[in-house]
Coordinates of C-alpha atoms and ligand atoms in Angstrom, one line a residue:
M1 CA 60.9 70.6 105.0
C2 CA 60.8 72.5 101.6
G3 CA 58.9 75.7 100.8
I4 CA 56.4 76.0 97.9
I5 CA 54.8 79.2 96.7
G6 CA 52.6 79.7 93.6
Y7 CA 50.7 82.7 92.1
I8 CA 48.3 83.5 89.4
G9 CA 47.1 87.1 88.9
N10 CA 47.9 90.6 87.8
K11 CA 50.8 91.3 90.1
N12 CA 54.5 91.1 89.2
V13 CA 54.7 87.3 89.5
S14 CA 58.4 87.2 90.3
E15 CA 57.9 89.8 93.1
V16 CA 55.3 87.6 94.8
L17 CA 57.2 84.4 94.3
F18 CA 60.4 86.0 95.7
H19 CA 58.6 87.4 98.7
G20 CA 57.1 83.9 99.3
L21 CA 60.5 82.2 99.0
Y22 CA 62.2 84.6 101.4
S23 CA 59.3 83.9 104.0
L24 CA 59.7 80.2 103.4
E25 CA 63.5 80.0 103.5
Y26 CA 63.3 78.8 107.1
R27 CA 61.9 75.5 105.7
G28 CA 65.1 74.8 103.8
Y29 CA 67.7 76.6 101.8
D30 CA 69.9 74.2 100.0
S31 CA 68.7 75.4 96.6
A32 CA 65.8 77.4 95.1
G33 CA 64.0 77.8 91.8
M34 CA 61.0 79.2 90.0
A35 CA 59.0 78.7 86.8
I36 CA 57.0 81.6 85.3
S37 CA 54.6 81.3 82.4
D38 CA 52.8 83.7 80.1
G39 CA 50.6 80.8 78.9
K40 CA 52.9 80.1 76.0
D41 CA 56.4 80.1 77.2
L42 CA 57.5 78.8 80.6
K43 CA 60.8 79.9 81.9
I44 CA 62.6 78.1 84.7
T45 CA 65.4 79.7 86.8
K46 CA 67.3 77.7 89.5
C47 CA 70.2 78.2 91.8
V48 CA 72.2 76.3 94.4
G49 CA 72.1 77.8 97.9
R50 CA 70.0 80.8 99.1
V51 CA 67.1 82.5 97.5
S52 CA 69.2 85.6 97.1
N53 CA 71.4 83.6 94.6
L54 CA 68.2 82.9 92.7
E55 CA 67.3 86.7 92.8
D56 CA 70.6 87.6 91.3
K57 CA 70.3 85.0 88.6
Y58 CA 66.7 85.8 87.8
K59 CA 67.5 89.4 87.0
K60 CA 69.8 88.2 84.3
D61 CA 67.0 86.1 82.7
N62 CA 64.3 88.8 83.2
N63 CA 61.3 86.9 81.9
K64 CA 57.7 87.9 82.1
G65 CA 54.5 86.0 82.8
F66 CA 51.2 86.1 84.8
F67 CA 51.5 82.8 86.8
G68 CA 54.3 80.8 88.3
I69 CA 55.5 78.3 91.0
A70 CA 58.6 78.4 93.1
H71 CA 60.5 76.3 95.7
T72 CA 63.2 76.5 98.3
R73 CA 64.7 73.1 99.1
W74 CA 65.9 71.0 102.1
A75 CA 67.7 68.2 100.3
T76 CA 66.3 64.8 100.9
N77 CA 66.7 62.5 97.8
G78 CA 69.9 63.9 96.2
G79 CA 72.3 66.6 97.3
A80 CA 72.1 70.3 97.0
S81 CA 72.8 70.7 93.3
L82 CA 71.4 72.6 90.3
E83 CA 70.1 69.4 88.7
N84 CA 68.2 68.5 92.0
A85 CA 66.8 72.0 92.5
H86 CA 63.1 72.5 91.8
P87 CA 61.0 73.1 89.7
H88 CA 61.4 69.8 87.8
S89 CA 60.2 69.7 84.2
V90 CA 59.4 66.5 82.2
G91 CA 57.5 66.7 78.9
K92 CA 54.4 68.7 79.4
V93 CA 54.7 68.7 83.3
T94 CA 56.5 71.3 85.4
L95 CA 56.2 71.0 89.3
V96 CA 57.6 71.8 92.7
H97 CA 57.4 69.2 95.5
N98 CA 57.6 69.1 99.2
G99 CA 57.7 65.6 100.8
I100 CA 59.2 62.2 100.2
I101 CA 57.9 59.6 97.7
E102 CA 58.9 56.2 99.2
N103 CA 58.4 54.1 96.1
A104 CA 59.9 56.6 93.7
D105 CA 62.7 54.1 92.8
N106 CA 60.4 51.5 91.5
I107 CA 58.2 54.0 89.6
K108 CA 61.4 55.5 88.1
L109 CA 62.5 52.1 86.8
S110 CA 59.2 51.5 85.1
L111 CA 59.3 55.0 83.5
I112 CA 62.8 54.3 82.3
D113 CA 61.4 51.2 80.6
K114 CA 58.9 53.5 79.0
G115 CA 61.7 55.6 77.5
Y116 CA 62.0 58.3 80.2
S117 CA 65.4 59.6 81.2
F118 CA 66.2 61.6 84.3
S119 CA 68.6 64.5 85.0
S120 CA 68.2 64.6 88.7
E121 CA 68.4 62.2 91.7
T122 CA 65.1 63.4 93.0
D123 CA 61.8 61.7 93.7
S124 CA 60.2 64.9 92.5
E125 CA 61.3 64.5 88.9
V126 CA 59.8 61.0 89.0
I127 CA 56.4 62.6 89.9
A128 CA 56.7 64.9 86.9
A129 CA 57.5 62.0 84.5
F130 CA 54.8 59.9 86.0
L131 CA 52.1 62.6 85.3
D132 CA 53.6 63.3 81.9
N133 CA 53.3 59.6 81.1
E134 CA 49.7 59.5 82.4
L135 CA 48.8 62.6 80.3
K136 CA 49.3 60.5 77.2
N137 CA 46.0 58.7 77.9
N138 CA 44.3 60.9 80.5
N139 CA 43.4 64.5 81.3
I140 CA 45.3 66.1 84.2
L141 CA 42.6 65.5 86.8
N142 CA 42.4 61.8 86.1
S143 CA 46.1 61.6 85.9
I144 CA 46.4 63.1 89.4
Q145 CA 43.9 60.5 90.6
V146 CA 46.0 57.7 89.2
M147 CA 49.0 59.3 90.8
R148 CA 47.3 59.4 94.2
K149 CA 46.8 55.6 93.9
E150 CA 50.3 54.8 92.8
L151 CA 52.6 57.1 94.9
K152 CA 53.5 56.1 98.4
G153 CA 54.8 58.8 100.8
S154 CA 54.1 62.5 101.3
Y155 CA 53.7 65.3 98.8
A156 CA 52.5 68.8 98.4
L157 CA 52.7 69.8 94.7
G158 CA 52.3 72.9 92.6
I159 CA 51.9 71.8 88.9
I160 CA 51.9 73.6 85.6
I161 CA 50.9 71.8 82.5
E162 CA 52.2 73.0 79.1
G163 CA 49.5 75.0 77.2
E164 CA 47.3 75.4 80.3
E165 CA 46.9 78.8 81.9
C166 CA 46.4 77.6 85.5
I167 CA 48.2 76.0 88.4
Y168 CA 47.2 72.6 89.9
A169 CA 47.7 72.0 93.7
V170 CA 47.5 68.7 95.5
R171 CA 48.8 67.4 98.8
K172 CA 49.2 64.3 101.0
D173 CA 50.7 64.7 104.5
S174 CA 52.7 67.7 103.5
P175 CA 51.0 71.1 104.2
L176 CA 49.5 73.2 101.4
L177 CA 47.1 76.1 101.5
I178 CA 45.4 78.3 98.9
G179 CA 45.3 82.0 99.3
V180 CA 42.4 83.9 97.7
N181 CA 42.0 87.5 96.6
R182 CA 39.9 89.3 94.0
N183 CA 41.2 87.8 90.6
E184 CA 44.4 86.4 92.1
F185 CA 45.2 83.2 93.8
F186 CA 48.1 81.8 95.8
L187 CA 49.4 78.4 96.9
A188 CA 51.9 78.2 99.8
S189 CA 53.4 75.8 102.4
D190 CA 52.8 78.4 105.1
I191 CA 50.4 81.4 105.6
A192 CA 53.5 83.6 106.3
A193 CA 54.4 83.5 102.6
I194 CA 51.3 85.3 101.5
L195 CA 50.1 87.4 104.5
K196 CA 51.5 90.4 102.7
Y197 CA 48.9 90.0 100.0
T198 CA 45.9 88.2 101.6
N199 CA 44.7 86.9 104.9
K200 CA 42.0 84.8 103.3
Y201 CA 42.8 81.2 102.6
F202 CA 41.7 77.6 102.9
L203 CA 43.7 74.5 103.7
L204 CA 43.7 72.0 100.9
D205 CA 42.8 68.6 102.3
E206 CA 44.0 65.2 101.2
G207 CA 42.2 63.8 98.1
E208 CA 41.4 67.4 96.8
T209 CA 42.8 69.0 93.8
A210 CA 42.8 72.8 93.5
V211 CA 42.9 74.5 90.0
L212 CA 43.9 78.1 90.2
E213 CA 42.9 80.0 87.1
R214 CA 43.3 83.7 86.2
N215 CA 40.0 84.8 87.5
D216 CA 38.6 81.9 89.3
Y217 CA 39.6 78.8 91.3
K218 CA 38.0 75.4 91.7
V219 CA 38.5 72.5 94.1
Y220 CA 37.8 69.0 93.0
R221 CA 37.3 65.8 95.0
D222 CA 36.7 62.6 93.0
E223 CA 36.3 64.8 89.9
K224 CA 33.4 66.7 91.5
I225 CA 33.7 70.4 92.3
I226 CA 33.4 71.1 96.1
H227 CA 33.0 74.1 98.2
K228 CA 35.8 75.1 100.7
D229 CA 35.2 77.5 103.6
I230 CA 37.4 80.5 103.4
I231 CA 39.4 81.2 106.6
T232 CA 40.3 84.8 107.5
T233 CA 43.3 84.8 109.7
D234 CA 43.6 87.7 112.2
S235 CA 47.3 87.3 112.3
K236 CA 48.9 90.5 111.2
S237 CA 51.5 90.3 108.6
Q238 CA 53.8 88.1 110.7
S239 CA 56.6 90.3 111.5
L240 CA 59.6 89.1 109.5
D241 CA 61.6 92.1 110.5
K242 CA 64.7 91.8 112.7
F243 CA 64.3 95.4 113.8
D244 CA 67.6 96.4 115.3
Y245 CA 68.6 92.8 116.2
E246 CA 71.5 91.3 114.3
H247 CA 69.8 88.0 114.1
F248 CA 66.2 86.6 114.4
M249 CA 67.5 84.1 117.0
L250 CA 68.5 87.0 119.3
K251 CA 65.3 88.8 118.6
E252 CA 63.2 85.7 119.4
I253 CA 65.1 85.1 122.6
M254 CA 64.5 88.6 123.7
E255 CA 60.8 88.2 122.9
E256 CA 60.6 85.4 125.4
P257 CA 59.4 87.6 128.4
I258 CA 56.5 89.0 126.4
V259 CA 55.4 85.7 124.9
L260 CA 55.5 84.1 128.3
K261 CA 53.5 87.0 129.8
N262 CA 50.9 86.6 127.0
L263 CA 50.7 82.9 127.6
I264 CA 50.3 83.3 131.4
D265 CA 47.8 86.0 131.0
S266 CA 45.8 83.8 128.6
Y267 CA 45.9 81.1 131.2
K268 CA 44.7 83.4 133.9
N269 CA 41.8 84.5 131.6
G270 CA 40.8 80.8 131.4
D271 CA 41.7 80.2 127.8
N272 CA 41.5 76.4 127.2
I273 CA 41.8 76.1 131.0
K274 CA 40.0 72.7 131.0
Y275 CA 42.8 71.2 129.0
Y276 CA 45.4 72.1 131.7
D277 CA 43.7 69.8 134.2
I278 CA 44.8 66.2 133.5
S279 CA 43.9 64.9 137.0
N280 CA 41.4 62.4 135.5
Y281 CA 44.3 60.5 133.8
E282 CA 46.5 57.9 135.3
E283 CA 49.2 58.0 132.8
V284 CA 50.6 60.4 130.2
H285 CA 52.7 59.8 127.1
I286 CA 54.5 62.9 125.9
V287 CA 55.4 62.5 122.2
A288 CA 57.5 65.0 120.2
C289 CA 60.8 65.5 118.3
G290 CA 64.0 67.4 119.1
S291 CA 63.5 70.5 121.3
A292 CA 59.8 69.8 121.7
M293 CA 60.7 66.4 123.2
Y294 CA 63.1 68.1 125.6
A295 CA 60.4 70.4 126.6
G296 CA 58.5 67.2 127.3
L297 CA 61.3 66.0 129.5
I298 CA 60.7 69.1 131.7
G299 CA 57.1 68.4 131.7
Q300 CA 57.6 64.8 132.8
A301 CA 59.7 65.9 135.7
L302 CA 57.1 68.5 136.9
I303 CA 54.0 66.4 136.3
E304 CA 55.5 63.4 138.0
E305 CA 57.0 65.3 140.9
E306 CA 54.2 67.8 141.5
A307 CA 51.0 66.1 140.1
N308 CA 51.9 62.5 140.9
I309 CA 51.0 61.2 137.5
K310 CA 53.2 58.8 135.6
V311 CA 54.7 60.2 132.5
N312 CA 56.8 58.7 129.7
V313 CA 58.4 60.8 127.0
Y314 CA 59.0 59.4 123.5
A315 CA 60.6 60.5 120.4
A316 CA 57.8 60.5 117.8
S317 CA 60.0 58.8 115.3
E318 CA 60.3 55.8 117.7
Y319 CA 56.8 56.0 119.2
R320 CA 55.0 55.7 115.9
Y321 CA 56.6 52.2 115.4
K322 CA 56.7 50.9 118.9
K323 CA 54.1 48.7 120.5
K324 CA 51.8 51.0 122.4
I325 CA 50.6 50.0 125.9
F326 CA 47.7 52.1 127.1
N327 CA 45.4 51.8 130.1
L328 CA 42.0 53.3 129.9
K329 CA 43.2 56.5 131.5
T330 CA 46.1 57.4 129.3
L331 CA 46.4 60.8 127.7
V332 CA 48.8 61.4 124.8
I333 CA 50.3 64.9 124.7
L334 CA 51.9 65.8 121.4
V335 CA 54.2 68.9 121.4
S336 CA 55.1 70.7 118.2
Q337 CA 55.9 74.2 117.2
S338 CA 55.1 73.8 113.6
G339 CA 52.3 71.3 114.0
E340 CA 53.6 69.8 110.7
T341 CA 56.4 67.5 111.9
A342 CA 55.8 64.3 109.9
D343 CA 56.8 61.9 112.7
T344 CA 54.7 63.6 115.3
I345 CA 51.6 63.8 113.0
A346 CA 52.0 60.1 112.3
A347 CA 52.1 59.3 116.0
M348 CA 49.1 61.5 116.6
R349 CA 47.1 59.8 113.9
E350 CA 48.1 56.3 115.1
V351 CA 47.0 57.1 118.6
K352 CA 43.7 58.7 117.5
E353 CA 42.9 55.5 115.5
M354 CA 43.3 53.6 118.9
N355 CA 40.7 56.1 120.4
I356 CA 43.2 57.4 122.9
P357 CA 42.7 61.1 123.6
T358 CA 45.3 63.5 122.2
L359 CA 46.3 66.9 123.5
G360 CA 48.3 69.1 121.2
I361 CA 50.6 71.8 122.5
I362 CA 51.1 73.7 119.3
N363 CA 52.4 77.1 118.1
N364 CA 51.0 77.2 114.5
P365 CA 47.2 77.6 114.7
N366 CA 46.8 76.8 111.0
S367 CA 48.7 73.5 111.2
T368 CA 47.7 69.9 110.6
M369 CA 48.1 69.0 114.3
A370 CA 46.1 72.0 115.4
R371 CA 43.3 70.7 113.3
E372 CA 43.5 67.0 114.1
C373 CA 44.4 66.8 117.8
D374 CA 41.4 66.1 120.0
Y375 CA 42.3 69.0 122.3
V376 CA 44.7 71.8 121.6
I377 CA 46.6 74.4 123.7
L378 CA 48.1 77.0 121.5
I379 CA 51.3 78.5 122.8
N380 CA 51.0 81.7 120.9
A381 CA 54.7 82.4 120.7
G382 CA 54.3 84.0 117.3
V383 CA 56.2 83.2 114.1
E384 CA 59.7 81.9 114.8
V385 CA 62.0 82.7 111.8
A386 CA 65.2 81.5 113.3
V387 CA 65.5 77.7 112.6
A388 CA 66.7 77.1 116.2
T389 CA 63.7 77.2 118.4
T390 CA 63.8 79.5 121.4
K391 CA 60.6 81.4 122.3
A392 CA 58.4 78.6 121.1
Y393 CA 60.3 76.1 123.2
I394 CA 60.0 78.2 126.3
N395 CA 56.3 78.5 125.9
Q396 CA 56.0 74.8 125.4
V397 CA 57.8 74.4 128.8
C398 CA 55.5 77.0 130.3
V399 CA 52.4 75.2 129.1
L400 CA 53.7 71.9 130.5
A401 CA 54.5 73.6 133.8
L402 CA 51.0 75.1 134.0
I403 CA 49.5 71.7 133.3
A404 CA 51.5 70.3 136.2
Y405 CA 50.5 73.3 138.4
T406 CA 46.8 73.1 137.6
T407 CA 46.7 69.3 138.1
S408 CA 48.6 69.4 141.3
L409 CA 46.2 72.1 142.6
K410 CA 43.2 70.0 141.6
K411 CA 44.6 67.1 143.4
G412 CA 45.3 69.2 146.4
L413 CA 49.0 68.7 146.2
S414 CA 50.3 72.2 145.8
N415 CA 47.9 74.4 147.7
D416 CA 50.7 76.8 148.8
V417 CA 51.8 77.7 145.3
S418 CA 50.1 80.7 143.6
I419 CA 49.9 81.7 139.9
S420 CA 51.8 84.8 141.0
E421 CA 54.9 82.6 140.9
F422 CA 54.4 82.2 137.1
E423 CA 53.4 85.9 136.8
S424 CA 56.8 87.0 138.2
I425 CA 58.8 85.2 135.6
P426 CA 58.5 87.5 132.6
N427 CA 60.0 90.5 134.5
L428 CA 62.7 88.3 136.1
L429 CA 63.5 86.8 132.7
H430 CA 63.7 90.3 131.2
D431 CA 66.4 91.2 133.7
V432 CA 68.2 87.9 133.2
L433 CA 68.4 88.2 129.5
N434 CA 69.7 91.8 129.7
N435 CA 72.8 90.6 131.6
T436 CA 74.3 89.6 128.2
F437 CA 77.9 90.4 129.3
I438 CA 77.9 87.2 131.5
Y439 CA 76.8 85.0 128.5
E440 CA 79.2 86.7 126.2
E441 CA 82.1 85.9 128.6
I442 CA 81.1 82.2 128.9
A443 CA 80.8 82.0 125.1
K444 CA 84.3 83.4 124.8
D445 CA 85.4 80.4 127.0
L446 CA 83.5 77.9 124.7
Y447 CA 83.8 79.1 121.1
E448 CA 87.3 77.7 120.3
H449 CA 86.4 74.2 121.6
N450 CA 85.0 71.4 119.5
N451 CA 83.6 69.3 122.3
C452 CA 81.5 70.2 125.3
F453 CA 79.5 68.4 128.1
F454 CA 76.4 69.5 129.9
I455 CA 75.6 67.6 133.2
G456 CA 72.7 67.6 135.5
R457 CA 70.3 65.5 137.5
G458 CA 66.5 65.3 137.4
I459 CA 64.9 68.3 135.8
D460 CA 68.4 69.8 135.4
Y461 CA 69.3 66.9 133.1
A462 CA 66.2 67.7 131.0
I463 CA 67.4 71.4 130.8
C464 CA 70.8 70.1 129.8
M465 CA 69.3 68.2 126.8
E466 CA 67.9 71.3 125.3
G467 CA 71.0 73.5 126.2
S468 CA 73.2 70.9 124.5
L469 CA 71.0 70.7 121.4
K470 CA 71.0 74.5 121.0
L471 CA 74.7 74.7 121.2
K472 CA 75.1 71.8 118.6
E473 CA 72.5 73.3 116.2
V474 CA 73.9 76.9 116.0
S475 CA 77.7 76.5 116.7
Y476 CA 78.4 73.0 115.3
I477 CA 80.3 72.2 118.6
H478 CA 79.9 68.5 119.4
S479 CA 78.1 68.8 122.8
E480 CA 76.6 66.0 124.9
A481 CA 74.1 66.3 127.7
Y482 CA 74.7 63.6 130.4
Q483 CA 73.0 62.5 133.5
A484 CA 75.6 63.7 136.0
G485 CA 75.7 60.4 137.9
E486 CA 76.2 58.4 134.7
L487 CA 79.2 60.1 133.4
K488 CA 81.6 58.0 135.5
H489 CA 80.2 54.8 134.0
G490 CA 82.3 55.1 130.9
T491 CA 82.0 58.4 129.2
I492 CA 84.3 60.1 131.6
S493 CA 87.0 58.6 129.6
L494 CA 86.3 61.5 127.1
I495 CA 87.2 64.1 129.7
E496 CA 90.5 65.8 128.9
K497 CA 92.3 68.9 129.8
G498 CA 90.4 72.1 129.2
I499 CA 87.2 70.4 127.9
P500 CA 84.2 72.6 129.1
V501 CA 81.7 70.9 131.4
I502 CA 78.6 73.0 132.0
A503 CA 76.8 71.8 135.2
V504 CA 73.2 72.9 135.8
M505 CA 72.4 72.8 139.5
S506 CA 68.9 74.2 140.4
D507 CA 67.6 71.3 142.5
R508 CA 68.5 71.9 146.1
F509 CA 68.3 68.2 146.8
L510 CA 70.6 67.1 144.1
K511 CA 73.0 70.0 143.9
D512 CA 75.8 68.4 146.0
K513 CA 75.6 65.2 144.1
T514 CA 76.0 67.0 140.8
L515 CA 78.8 69.2 142.3
S516 CA 80.6 65.9 143.1
N517 CA 80.2 64.7 139.5
L518 CA 81.5 68.0 138.3
K519 CA 84.6 67.8 140.5
E520 CA 85.3 64.3 139.1
T521 CA 85.7 66.0 135.7
L522 CA 87.7 68.9 137.2
A523 CA 90.1 66.3 138.7
R524 CA 90.7 65.2 135.1
G525 CA 91.4 68.6 133.7
A526 CA 87.9 69.7 132.7
Y527 CA 87.0 73.4 132.8
G528 CA 83.8 73.8 134.9
I529 CA 81.0 76.3 134.3
V530 CA 78.0 76.4 136.7
I531 CA 74.4 77.4 136.1
T532 CA 72.7 77.8 139.4
T533 CA 70.3 79.8 141.5
S534 CA 70.9 82.4 144.2
E535 CA 69.7 80.0 146.9
L536 CA 72.3 77.4 146.0
D537 CA 75.2 79.6 144.9
D538 CA 78.2 79.0 147.2
F539 CA 80.5 78.5 144.2
K540 CA 83.7 80.5 144.5
D541 CA 86.1 79.6 141.8
F542 CA 83.8 78.9 138.8
R543 CA 82.7 80.8 135.8
K544 CA 79.0 80.8 136.6
V545 CA 75.5 82.1 136.0
T546 CA 73.4 82.8 139.1
L547 CA 69.7 83.1 138.6
P548 CA 66.9 84.2 140.9
S549 CA 65.5 81.3 142.9
V550 CA 61.9 80.8 142.0
N551 CA 59.3 78.0 142.5
S552 CA 60.3 74.6 141.0
F553 CA 57.4 74.9 138.5
C554 CA 59.0 77.9 137.0
Q555 CA 62.8 77.6 137.5
S556 CA 63.6 76.1 134.1
L557 CA 61.9 79.2 132.5
L558 CA 64.9 81.2 133.8
I559 CA 67.6 78.7 133.1
V560 CA 67.1 77.6 129.5
P561 CA 67.1 81.1 128.0
T562 CA 70.6 81.7 129.5
L563 CA 71.8 78.5 127.7
Q564 CA 70.0 79.8 124.5
L565 CA 72.0 83.1 124.7
I566 CA 75.3 81.3 125.4
S567 CA 74.8 79.2 122.3
Y568 CA 73.8 82.3 120.3
Y569 CA 77.1 84.1 121.3
V570 CA 79.2 81.0 120.7
S571 CA 77.7 80.8 117.3
L572 CA 78.4 84.5 116.7
Y573 CA 82.0 84.1 117.7
R574 CA 82.5 81.1 115.5
G575 CA 81.0 83.0 112.5
C576 CA 78.2 80.4 112.0
D577 CA 75.0 81.2 110.1
I578 CA 73.0 81.7 113.2
D579 CA 69.4 81.9 111.8
K580 CA 70.0 79.2 109.2
P581 CA 72.4 76.7 110.5
K582 CA 73.8 74.2 108.0
N583 CA 71.8 71.0 107.2
L584 CA 68.8 72.1 109.3
A585 CA 65.3 73.1 108.5
K586 CA 62.6 74.7 110.8
S587 CA 59.9 72.2 110.1
V588 CA 60.8 68.6 109.5
T589 CA 57.8 67.5 107.4
V590 CA 59.4 64.3 106.1
E591 CA 60.3 61.2 108.0
Ligands
AGP601 C1 64.9 73.4 116.3 O1 65.6 74.2 117.2 C2 64.6 72.2 117.2 N1 65.9 71.9 117.7 C3 64.0 71.0 116.5 O2 64.6 69.9 117.1 C4 62.5 71.0 116.6 O3 62.2 71.1 118.0 C5 62.0 69.6 116.1 O4 62.3 69.5 114.8 C6 60.5 69.5 116.3 O5 59.8 70.5 115.6 P1 58.3 70.9 115.9 O6 58.3 71.5 117.3 O7 57.9 71.9 114.8 O8 57.5 69.6 115.8

């Protein structure tokens, strides 16, 4: 949810910190700040808004130093303001924080009784005051131990103590890694922030405290120094370049044919193949958030339809609190691009405690979920910089479609379907995506509206859910995805003259039903847009997208990208901030 970067070494500290902040801005961009120290003086610079605002401001202060911490914020406790921007400094303690402290209010009151006053609304400032108070009777390591016992909630912290030439790092639930190089050390929320400098790192685990000094680092657990294995990642410096694309979102949509091809090739090579066969299970729970959950809805339709296994899809934020009913042959599939979504992690841990097998469909190989799920299928979509997910979503759908395909083959239910059906998709999608004129024209029909409906039945409804979310996320149009047959049971009252209704019709058995529902809206003045396949296209007077007809396992892989592109162009025409939509963050690591 927020991004943390820290550095100690001989490089220009501000350069390292700014590079990290720009790499982490996808995690939140309401405000930013940094603290740099030369061991004696610590200088804090903060801004509201983007990291670029901080860079402008920093030049004016122009301070020196050899270690520092920095932060880019997604507001949780307290709005986007200078007072709430990190780092927060109380007494001897200066820190940056990613996470939410659930009992911060009570701790704050007790600290106020001890004479502390607060200039921000944040829980992070409370942590700084808590540690400062503990330091009156304890050294920092013991104070951190006390903090671990008292604080409830999640945190990743970079901490500088007045008079000490080192950075302390601790975490609970929120991600934090330590990058290592000769005589220089980093802390970061995500490996992408430091890959320019090192590909050697370790993940800080809960209960551990890292101390980064000028020429050495130590990691403590219960006040004892422990060893941490260094991981060397083979990911090249994750390309954070848009090349000649105007936006990362467009670049990442256009990458979908290649990331799909890589995934299908890895499946054919047998990578993790045993995890694609779920024929031994009688029931599947798919648990995720947002777009990942909507990928799950497509997975549900395909696994039930083609592999004859019962599937329920749950929002992780609900699932983690609901009564769970499992039978002995239940598999829980958790879908997450970041592998750091707080609600999905919590659901995973709860299910694991109940000894139910967990399969993670994950993009980030260095994430908490990639480490903790019993089985993992990496979707290898590469780094997504745009906050709105596109290529990762499509690979999530492809993995779920391959699970349905593999399982149905194993159960002898789809013998006539070959993997070549999947292999044909990347080239077909490449051609579909290059027809941008069609999507630009539809976007011109949409961008001046403030309300919009998507309707579909069965798997087409699942597709509508993601299409609608994409449009909302990047264009701020209030869009609603509706089961086509449900619209007339009340919500049709919202249909008025000119309102766009996008009908997805790819299922030959349900097409005529959905068309009837579309006509019910047209009869009330709606403006219909049809997304369909060449097999079903007998639509004369509609603005439409006609896609190649492919096997039911793969059809959604051609439909969703067109809805992503339409959303992209609508956002472009509305002048929205496409790669960093307002109020959003790429990885929701808080509840
Ligand atoms: C961003 O476009 C998505 N719409 C967002 O809903 C995302 O899918 C959700 O936050 C889950 O993230 P994850 O896949 O990293 O767990």
